[in-house]
Each structure stands twice: as structure tokens, then as C-alpha cells.
Amino acid sequence: MFKTLIISFLAIPTLVCAQQPQLGKDPIEKVINAMTLDEKLDLLIGSGGNAKTEASATIGNSSVLVLGAAGQLNAIPRLGIPNTVLADGPAGLRIQPKRDGTTKTFYCTHFPIETVMSSTWNSNLVKAVGAAIGDEVKHYGVDVLLAPATNIQRNPLNGRNFEYYSEDPLLAGKITAAMIAGVQSNGVGTSLKHFALNNQETNRTNNNVIGNPRTFREIYLKPFEIAIKESHPWTVMTSYNKINGTYTSERADLLTEILRHEWGFNGMVMTDWYGGQHATMQMEAGNDLLMPGKLSQREELRKAILNGNLSMEIIDRNIKNILEYIIKTPRFNGYVADNNPDLKAHAQVTRNAAIEGMVLLKNNRNALPFTKNIKNLAAFGFTSYDFIAGGTGSGDVNHAYVVSLIDGLKNGGFSIDESIKKSYEEYIPEAKAKMPKPTGQFAAFLPKKLIPEMELSDVDILNAAKNDDAAVITIGKTSGEFGDRSIKTNFNLTDPEKKMISDVTRIFHKVGKKVVVILNVCGVIETQSWISQPDAVLISWLPGQEGGNSVADIISGKESPSGRLPMTWPLSYNDVPSKNDFPDPDEISDDELMNSLKGFTELRTEGSRKNFDITTYNDGIYVGYRYYTTKNIPVSFPFGYGMSYTSFEYGKPNVEKDGNGNIKVSVNVRNNGKMAGKEVVQVYVSAPGKDMDKPARELKGFAKTKRLAIGESETVIINISFESLASFNDQSNCWQVESGVYKVMVAKNAADLKPLTTTVYEEGKITENVRPCLVTEQK
């Protein structure tokens, strides 16, 4: 009998195994019902949840299947559930380029930063860039790209603005949607982030954002809403910060009510790495996946389930969202990565994208493009020789090369002053060696600090002015995760940088030669104090690995600049509406920053320090141009601004309103200049402003023409839905369009004093009633 029992016992697992439901073959509910508690915990918590340490993936590097990827999900082989891999990056895939046991490299294309993408104002181009990025994601065996990010550029000092698109929610949302569509056209997923209100890096894991629902919904949630409804990202990533006292990953009103019920999102929600505080609350709120996973989270959830404090219904709901995501992945569907994307073709994609996102700020007496008699150039500024491709942190890319400005100029047929070049090539490595090395557990993650500008002698500049045809000066500014930009040295130019511009322009102008400034910058900088000196100023931003070639294509006249600013450039930082409600990075030490980073893995504590622990959005809906145009504050360069080498003539706009209140704007644009080029058509609307406070004008539509030859024209059509005219009523918890006359303005930029204006009358209507969400914390 004992022998028989043993035989029967051994036979049971074989029988059970043969009958196990399989993901993709059986209903998902059946697969969930077959899972043990441990298997469910395996799926809810990333692979890091099985590791003994909880500090191995602060930025993200916890994947075994694809080295350098940010993380992966656990597999449950008996149920047909594979691992899936998640990897950064908004400017290109971020994985490790070198692997043990092979001499092959796994480089990825470094595309332009997201700010460059929005500066193109070209959804079709952005979609093509997304398709190229997604192609590399798939070829390298990654299932989800942890991008794009569409947080609002609320303040120019935000260290991560380079990963974001705009100060305007419509522009940000439309460009984000295009990027998602492009990436996901390859059958891989995106993770739309950081949901929501992650608008500062200082103490980002514990910062409490205080504001009202109207501000949140109209400005900060709107780009997420547009992207989700138009492009359906596979996943959404919650942010680190709190909103009105509660972590975003623990807010059911944000993740379930707004995201799923109002917007119809049906994908998977995951945390940012180590985001949130309470695993149980995250599960209840609708944050399905905890990344990269911690043992403590696993233990907390197990205890809550066994004690009856967390229902299995919630667990199964979240598991279902994860399994529905897994079914879509290349890895689940049997795709085998060949690690062989077409990097050469993608290099051309990034080169063209950077060209279209560069913005010409100034061009006195047609200083650009350089005429054929300008061939010999003196290149000043260390970043001419050490060009910055992108920002640091998870937005970085392990690229094979970066085309510097001087290399790009050489490729474009220009000669570079060898004496000046030699001085910089000797200075740069010496200056880098002298830079202090940060110390501490998180030191490597702090934003990169650039070397100071090299001092120039008048003799050097005089010789260059005598021997060369023109001067090019590059100003470099970069930023990254975990810290915000210094006002003194990053937003403002340093004294050596200003002196370089002053001395070079003074001496070159004395002999009648031109000076061009290239801004190789991560975002907005102060220009008022120096911009009168050079002849031309071109923003290259952080343009990716082909940046030098892209700049050369514009300087030489091969291409006409067509980028437009996706944010306002104020006269000074003192004019920024959020200046009193944002950290001052110059008053925060590296030690304080590193101490705040401990919040990734240690218990987070409450704090009361203004703009460090608590940031109040007193600027409300008046972000960027909404503030400057409404308050009549002069700026250096308005939102939507950008110059061209050619000129465009607009016909009289035709504005039609249908029976539902939708508006169609059509306008003919003709290139009446002297070279081919593209034009951005911007449509702003001014609401009556009787029922509630309204900005003077808001962007409601835009389009970019094709490349118009000399004399060629195109009729551009821009549709404005009735619903997009609605504002959010905090008191009634509804979106409503007020009755009255609306001004529809076709304008060159947000500050255009002579827009082509037509008026339409709209009947007032509530377009949507919603439940109260994100309300201010009650003390």
C-alpha cells in the first residue's frame, strides 16, 4: 500500500503539468486561476524582487536577457509566460554596447533629444524617428521602450526638460502621440511617462506637488490624455512625486478614475524604478507592476493578502493587465532578436530630424547661410570640438560616435583653423582631468558638469580674424536626471563664455568678418545680455550623434532652418512665472541632492522645505506663453518663434464652423523667397473669458508644410474640435465651453501682434462631467 501511494503521488504532478493552461491558448482568466500566490507575486514585481539587494538599479540596469536594459519581468514557464524586457530611452535605446564572450558591439543610434523633436512641429517626421527607434528596440530583443516622456516644461531650470517636449500641452501631446505611433509600428511597446507632474528633479522621489484640479487637467495631464487617446501606448509609467499629499502610484483617482475610466486606457501601468512607498496602496490604486522589484514589496503584498487586507480581486485585475501586455510582446510571439539593426540608415534619419528641429534665432543681414567665398572658419568654444549629443541619465544612449561641429563643418566643405583647433585639443583633456570627481553611492548619477571655457588671448583671435573668413562660437549646456540646472552657470552664460563672445565678435567685426553662435544647449538660456553682438545665432539643441553634420547642412545653406521654439525664452530668469515656486539649484548642495536620492531604497520621510519637499503651483494655468502674452511681459523669443532663409506669404484664412461647433481653418502658404523651405502654421484661439479666467491666447492647432520650392504653395488645413475649446470647471467638476465670440488667429508665434484673425460664435455647453479627482489635501 505504501508503494502504491508513492507511485500515485509521483504521477500527480505529471498529470497536472499536462493540463496546465497556457497563456495565449487558454483564456487569461483560466491562466490567472491556475497561478499560485508566489507566481502572482512574481508577475506583479519585477525581477529585482528576487534579489537580495534593493539598490542595484537606481537608473536602471537590471536585465539579464539584454544587458544594460533597465529591467525585466519574471517568467512563469509552466503557464507559457516568458520574461519580457524593458529599456530606456527617449533619445534612442539605452543598452550596454559591450558583452562578455563576443567582440561584437551593440551600439544604438543616438537620436536628437525630445525637445528637438517638438521644435520640428512635424508629426510625420517624429513618427518616422519613432519608427527607427522602435526598429532598434525590436532588433535588440527589447519588448518595451521606457519612453516617451511628456511632462510639461514648467520651468526652464528643470534638469530633465530635454526629455520633455514643450511648455504647451497640445504641442507636447501631438508630438508624443506621433512618437508612440512610430515606435509601436514595429510591434514593440512604449511606456508613456512620467505620469504625472514630474516637473522638477530636485528631491523628485519625495516632492509633494500642491495645486488645483483645473491646473493639473488643463496643463499637465492634457498631453498624456492626447497621447493615450490618439496612439494607445502599451504601458504608462507613474512618476515619483506626490500630488496633493499622495504618491502618484498610490492614487486611484489618477490611475483608475482618470486614466482608465475617463480616458479609456486599457494597458499596463508600472512604477518608475523604486517609485512609491506602499506596495499595497499601489496595487489598490491600479499600479499593476512594481519595478524593478524589491523583496520588501513582495513581503508586504504577501502579508496583506494572507491577512485579508488586500483582496485577490485587485491582484487578479492587475495580473490581467500585465498578461494582456505580455501577449503583445515580440518575445511572447516567438521573435528572436538578430542584434543587427540598420544603424547606417538610422544615422540619416537622425541627421535629417536634427536639421528640422534647429531654430534660427537671429540672422542679421543674411549672415547665414555662408556664401561660397566663406570657407575657412575659426571655431571657438570647447563644445565645437566636444559636441554634446544628448543629456545624461536614462535619456543617454550608448552610441558608436558623435560628429563634432568641426567634423561636420569639414564634411560640409569648410576648413578649420588648425592653430585654434590645436589649442582646444590640448586644453580639453587637461581641463577634464582637473574636474573634481563626485563621491558617494549615487555620485555617478548626478548631472554631468562641463569644464570651464578656455581663456583666449587677443593675439589668438587677431590671428584668426586675419587668416579666416568667419568665426563660429559654440556654447554648450547639458543637464540630466537627479538635479536641476544652475541659474548662474547653466541658464546664464558664465563670464568666460560672455567674454569669448564679446572678444571674438569685437575683433572679427573690426576686419569686417562675420560671427555665428551655435547654441549646443539642453534648453532655454539667457540671451538678452549678449545676443546683440554676433551676426547670427542658431540653436542646435542636443542634436544626437550626427549633430555636427546637421549644423553644417544649415550653415552651408544645403537646408533652410524650419524649427520653431516649443517654449518661451524669457528676458531673464526673474521673469519666469514659476520662479518663486521652483527649487533654486544654486542653493542646493550635491550632498543634499545625494541624500535625497536615498529615497530610492530607504523609507521616505515627510518634509516641509519649500520647493524641496513641497512645491506649490501658484502659477496655475499660466505656464509659459499663457503667462507672458496675458500679462504683456516682454520676452527674448516667444513660443513658436523661428527664422528661415526664405519667406512665406499667407493667404486670407478661411474659417468654417460645423453644426457641432468644430472649427476648420484653411490657409494658403506660398514660398515667395529665394530658396526652398518649410513653414509652420500656428493657430491660436482667444476665448471670451466671461465664465472663468482665460489666457489671452492658446495654441489649438498647428501644421507644417511640405518642402516648398521657390514660388510653390500649399493649402494647410487645421481642425479644431469643439471639445478642445473647453476649460475645466473646478467647482462643477466638468469640462465646459463658454458661450461667446472666439478669436481664431493664424499667427507666426504666440506673441505675433498682427495675427490673421477671424471670429466665430460658439454656444456654451458642458462637454463632459467627471468625478472629483486630485483635490487639494485637507488638513
mmCIF file with all atom_site columns, N, CA and C in Angstrom, residues 488-519:
data_model
loop_
_atom_site.group_PDB
_atom_site.id
_atom_site.type_symbol
_atom_site.label_atom_id
_atom_site.label_alt_id
_atom_site.label_comp_id
_atom_site.label_asym_id
_atom_site.label_entity_id
_atom_site.label_seq_id
_atom_site.pdbx_PDB_ins_code
_atom_site.Cartn_x
_atom_site.Cartn_y
_atom_site.Cartn_z
_atom_site.occupancy
_atom_site.B_iso_or_equiv
_atom_site.pdbx_formal_charge
_atom_site.auth_seq_id
_atom_site.auth_comp_id
_atom_site.auth_asym_id
_atom_site.auth_atom_id
_atom_site.pdbx_PDB_model_num
ATOM 1  N N  . LYS A 1 488 ? 23.188 80.338 -12.367 1.00 0.00 ? 488 LYS A N  1
ATOM 2  C CA . LYS A 1 488 ? 24.438 81.082 -12.568 1.00 0.00 ? 488 LYS A CA 1
ATOM 3  C C  . LYS A 1 488 ? 25.278 80.544 -13.723 1.00 0.00 ? 488 LYS A C  1
ATOM 4  N N  . THR A 1 489 ? 25.329 79.226 -13.867 1.00 0.00 ? 489 THR A N  1
ATOM 5  C CA . THR A 1 489 ? 26.280 78.659 -14.822 1.00 0.00 ? 489 THR A CA 1
ATOM 6  C C  . THR A 1 489 ? 25.643 77.873 -15.959 1.00 0.00 ? 489 THR A C  1
ATOM 7  N N  . ASN A 1 490 ? 24.335 77.613 -15.880 1.00 0.00 ? 490 ASN A N  1
ATOM 8  C CA . ASN A 1 490 ? 23.697 76.801 -16.902 1.00 0.00 ? 490 ASN A CA 1
ATOM 9  C C  . ASN A 1 490 ? 22.600 77.566 -17.640 1.00 0.00 ? 490 ASN A C  1
ATOM 10 N N  . PHE A 1 491 ? 21.758 78.276 -16.903 1.00 0.00 ? 491 PHE A N  1
ATOM 11 C CA . PHE A 1 491 ? 20.760 79.131 -17.552 1.00 0.00 ? 491 PHE A CA 1
ATOM 12 C C  . PHE A 1 491 ? 21.427 80.404 -18.066 1.00 0.00 ? 491 PHE A C  1
ATOM 13 N N  . ASN A 1 492 ? 22.222 81.033 -17.218 1.00 0.00 ? 492 ASN A N  1
ATOM 14 C CA . ASN A 1 492 ? 23.004 82.200 -17.635 1.00 0.00 ? 492 ASN A CA 1
ATOM 15 C C  . ASN A 1 492 ? 24.341 81.753 -18.204 1.00 0.00 ? 492 ASN A C  1
ATOM 16 N N  . LEU A 1 493 ? 24.896 82.528 -19.109 1.00 0.00 ? 493 LEU A N  1
ATOM 17 C CA . LEU A 1 493 ? 26.243 82.260 -19.575 1.00 0.00 ? 493 LEU A CA 1
ATOM 18 C C  . LEU A 1 493 ? 27.234 82.652 -18.487 1.00 0.00 ? 493 LEU A C  1
ATOM 19 N N  . THR A 1 494 ? 28.333 81.939 -18.418 1.00 0.00 ? 494 THR A N  1
ATOM 20 C CA . THR A 1 494 ? 29.374 82.280 -17.455 1.00 0.00 ? 494 THR A CA 1
ATOM 21 C C  . THR A 1 494 ? 30.155 83.486 -17.975 1.00 0.00 ? 494 THR A C  1
ATOM 22 N N  . ASP A 1 495 ? 30.903 84.127 -17.095 1.00 0.00 ? 495 ASP A N  1
ATOM 23 C CA . ASP A 1 495 ? 31.715 85.280 -17.514 1.00 0.00 ? 495 ASP A CA 1
ATOM 24 C C  . ASP A 1 495 ? 32.709 84.916 -18.616 1.00 0.00 ? 495 ASP A C  1
ATOM 25 N N  . PRO A 1 496 ? 33.416 83.771 -18.525 1.00 0.00 ? 496 PRO A N  1
ATOM 26 C CA . PRO A 1 496 ? 34.314 83.405 -19.634 1.00 0.00 ? 496 PRO A CA 1
ATOM 27 C C  . PRO A 1 496 ? 33.589 83.207 -20.962 1.00 0.00 ? 496 PRO A C  1
ATOM 28 N N  . GLU A 1 497 ? 32.355 82.671 -20.910 1.00 0.00 ? 497 GLU A N  1
ATOM 29 C CA . GLU A 1 497 ? 31.592 82.493 -22.147 1.00 0.00 ? 497 GLU A CA 1
ATOM 30 C C  . GLU A 1 497 ? 31.199 83.836 -22.744 1.00 0.00 ? 497 GLU A C  1
ATOM 31 N N  . LYS A 1 498 ? 30.759 84.755 -21.897 1.00 0.00 ? 498 LYS A N  1
ATOM 32 C CA . LYS A 1 498 ? 30.390 86.083 -22.387 1.00 0.00 ? 498 LYS A CA 1
ATOM 33 C C  . LYS A 1 498 ? 31.607 86.821 -22.941 1.00 0.00 ? 498 LYS A C  1
ATOM 34 N N  . LYS A 1 499 ? 32.736 86.673 -22.255 1.00 0.00 ? 499 LYS A N  1
ATOM 35 C CA . LYS A 1 499 ? 33.968 87.335 -22.715 1.00 0.00 ? 499 LYS A CA 1
ATOM 36 C C  . LYS A 1 499 ? 34.409 86.771 -24.064 1.00 0.00 ? 499 LYS A C  1
ATOM 37 N N  . MET A 1 500 ? 34.277 85.458 -24.238 1.00 0.00 ? 500 MET A N  1
ATOM 38 C CA . MET A 1 500 ? 34.643 84.841 -25.511 1.00 0.00 ? 500 MET A CA 1
ATOM 39 C C  . MET A 1 500 ? 33.801 85.421 -26.642 1.00 0.00 ? 500 MET A C  1
ATOM 40 N N  . ILE A 1 501 ? 32.488 85.507 -26.433 1.00 0.00 ? 501 ILE A N  1
ATOM 41 C CA . ILE A 1 501 ? 31.614 86.068 -27.462 1.00 0.00 ? 501 ILE A CA 1
ATOM 42 C C  . ILE A 1 501 ? 31.973 87.521 -27.745 1.00 0.00 ? 501 ILE A C  1
ATOM 43 N N  . SER A 1 502 ? 32.193 88.274 -26.679 1.00 0.00 ? 502 SER A N  1
ATOM 44 C CA . SER A 1 502 ? 32.495 89.696 -26.827 1.00 0.00 ? 502 SER A CA 1
ATOM 45 C C  . SER A 1 502 ? 33.805 89.927 -27.563 1.00 0.00 ? 502 SER A C  1
ATOM 46 N N  . ASP A 1 503 ? 34.853 89.219 -27.146 1.00 0.00 ? 503 ASP A N  1
ATOM 47 C CA . ASP A 1 503 ? 36.180 89.431 -27.740 1.00 0.00 ? 503 ASP A CA 1
ATOM 48 C C  . ASP A 1 503 ? 36.222 88.971 -29.191 1.00 0.00 ? 503 ASP A C  1
ATOM 49 N N  . VAL A 1 504 ? 35.657 87.809 -29.470 1.00 0.00 ? 504 VAL A N  1
ATOM 50 C CA . VAL A 1 504 ? 35.689 87.292 -30.836 1.00 0.00 ? 504 VAL A CA 1
ATOM 51 C C  . VAL A 1 504 ? 34.890 88.190 -31.779 1.00 0.00 ? 504 VAL A C  1
ATOM 52 N N  . THR A 1 505 ? 33.695 88.608 -31.369 1.00 0.00 ? 505 THR A N  1
ATOM 53 C CA . THR A 1 505 ? 32.886 89.450 -32.257 1.00 0.00 ? 505 THR A CA 1
ATOM 54 C C  . THR A 1 505 ? 33.532 90.822 -32.447 1.00 0.00 ? 505 THR A C  1
ATOM 55 N N  . ARG A 1 506 ? 34.092 91.363 -31.387 1.00 0.00 ? 506 ARG A N  1
ATOM 56 C CA . ARG A 1 506 ? 34.737 92.687 -31.496 1.00 0.00 ? 506 ARG A CA 1
ATOM 57 C C  . ARG A 1 506 ? 35.883 92.653 -32.508 1.00 0.00 ? 506 ARG A C  1
ATOM 58 N N  . ILE A 1 507 ? 36.726 91.658 -32.392 1.00 0.00 ? 507 ILE A N  1
ATOM 59 C CA . ILE A 1 507 ? 37.916 91.603 -33.247 1.00 0.00 ? 507 ILE A CA 1
ATOM 60 C C  . ILE A 1 507 ? 37.553 91.198 -34.676 1.00 0.00 ? 507 ILE A C  1
ATOM 61 N N  . PHE A 1 508 ? 36.662 90.244 -34.856 1.00 0.00 ? 508 PHE A N  1
ATOM 62 C CA . PHE A 1 508 ? 36.275 89.845 -36.209 1.00 0.00 ? 508 PHE A CA 1
ATOM 63 C C  . PHE A 1 508 ? 35.496 90.955 -36.914 1.00 0.00 ? 508 PHE A C  1
ATOM 64 N N  . HIS A 1 509 ? 34.646 91.662 -36.169 1.00 0.00 ? 509 HIS A N  1
ATOM 65 C CA . HIS A 1 509 ? 33.881 92.740 -36.793 1.00 0.00 ? 509 HIS A CA 1
ATOM 66 C C  . HIS A 1 509 ? 34.775 93.896 -37.223 1.00 0.00 ? 509 HIS A C  1
ATOM 67 N N  . LYS A 1 510 ? 35.891 94.087 -36.531 1.00 0.00 ? 510 LYS A N  1
ATOM 68 C CA . LYS A 1 510 ? 36.821 95.168 -36.895 1.00 0.00 ? 510 LYS A CA 1
ATOM 69 C C  . LYS A 1 510 ? 37.376 94.978 -38.294 1.00 0.00 ? 510 LYS A C  1
ATOM 70 N N  . VAL A 1 511 ? 37.484 93.719 -38.706 1.00 0.00 ? 511 VAL A N  1
ATOM 71 C CA . VAL A 1 511 ? 38.017 93.442 -40.049 1.00 0.00 ? 511 VAL A CA 1
ATOM 72 C C  . VAL A 1 511 ? 36.889 93.025 -41.002 1.00 0.00 ? 511 VAL A C  1
ATOM 73 N N  . GLY A 1 512 ? 35.630 93.291 -40.586 1.00 0.00 ? 512 GLY A N  1
ATOM 74 C CA . GLY A 1 512 ? 34.502 93.082 -41.471 1.00 0.00 ? 512 GLY A CA 1
ATOM 75 C C  . GLY A 1 512 ? 34.114 91.633 -41.692 1.00 0.00 ? 512 GLY A C  1
ATOM 76 N N  . LYS A 1 513 ? 34.353 90.793 -40.676 1.00 0.00 ? 513 LYS A N  1
ATOM 77 C CA . LYS A 1 513 ? 34.037 89.375 -40.831 1.00 0.00 ? 513 LYS A CA 1
ATOM 78 C C  . LYS A 1 513 ? 32.947 88.948 -39.854 1.00 0.00 ? 513 LYS A C  1
ATOM 79 N N  . LYS A 1 514 ? 32.201 87.938 -40.253 1.00 0.00 ? 514 LYS A N  1
ATOM 80 C CA . LYS A 1 514 ? 31.003 87.525 -39.527 1.00 0.00 ? 514 LYS A CA 1
ATOM 81 C C  . LYS A 1 514 ? 31.318 86.573 -38.381 1.00 0.00 ? 514 LYS A C  1
ATOM 82 N N  . VAL A 1 515 ? 30.400 86.616 -37.394 1.00 0.00 ? 515 VAL A N  1
ATOM 83 C CA . VAL A 1 515 ? 30.496 85.710 -36.250 1.00 0.00 ? 515 VAL A CA 1
ATOM 84 C C  . VAL A 1 515 ? 29.122 85.055 -36.048 1.00 0.00 ? 515 VAL A C  1
ATOM 85 N N  . VAL A 1 516 ? 29.138 83.726 -35.964 1.00 0.00 ? 516 VAL A N  1
ATOM 86 C CA . VAL A 1 516 ? 27.909 82.954 -35.750 1.00 0.00 ? 516 VAL A CA 1
ATOM 87 C C  . VAL A 1 516 ? 28.033 82.182 -34.447 1.00 0.00 ? 516 VAL A C  1
ATOM 88 N N  . VAL A 1 517 ? 26.986 82.222 -33.617 1.00 0.00 ? 517 VAL A N  1
ATOM 89 C CA . VAL A 1 517 ? 26.957 81.466 -32.367 1.00 0.00 ? 517 VAL A CA 1
ATOM 90 C C  . VAL A 1 517 ? 26.038 80.259 -32.532 1.00 0.00 ? 517 VAL A C  1
ATOM 91 N N  . ILE A 1 518 ? 26.552 79.084 -32.157 1.00 0.00 ? 518 ILE A N  1
ATOM 92 C CA . ILE A 1 518 ? 25.772 77.850 -32.148 1.00 0.00 ? 518 ILE A CA 1
ATOM 93 C C  . ILE A 1 518 ? 25.459 77.509 -30.694 1.00 0.00 ? 518 ILE A C  1
ATOM 94 N N  . LEU A 1 519 ? 24.189 77.341 -30.374 1.00 0.00 ? 519 LEU A N  1
ATOM 95 C CA . LEU A 1 519 ? 23.788 77.002 -29.013 1.00 0.00 ? 519 LEU A CA 1
ATOM 96 C C  . LEU A 1 519 ? 23.541 75.502 -28.919 1.00 0.00 ? 519 LEU A C  1
#
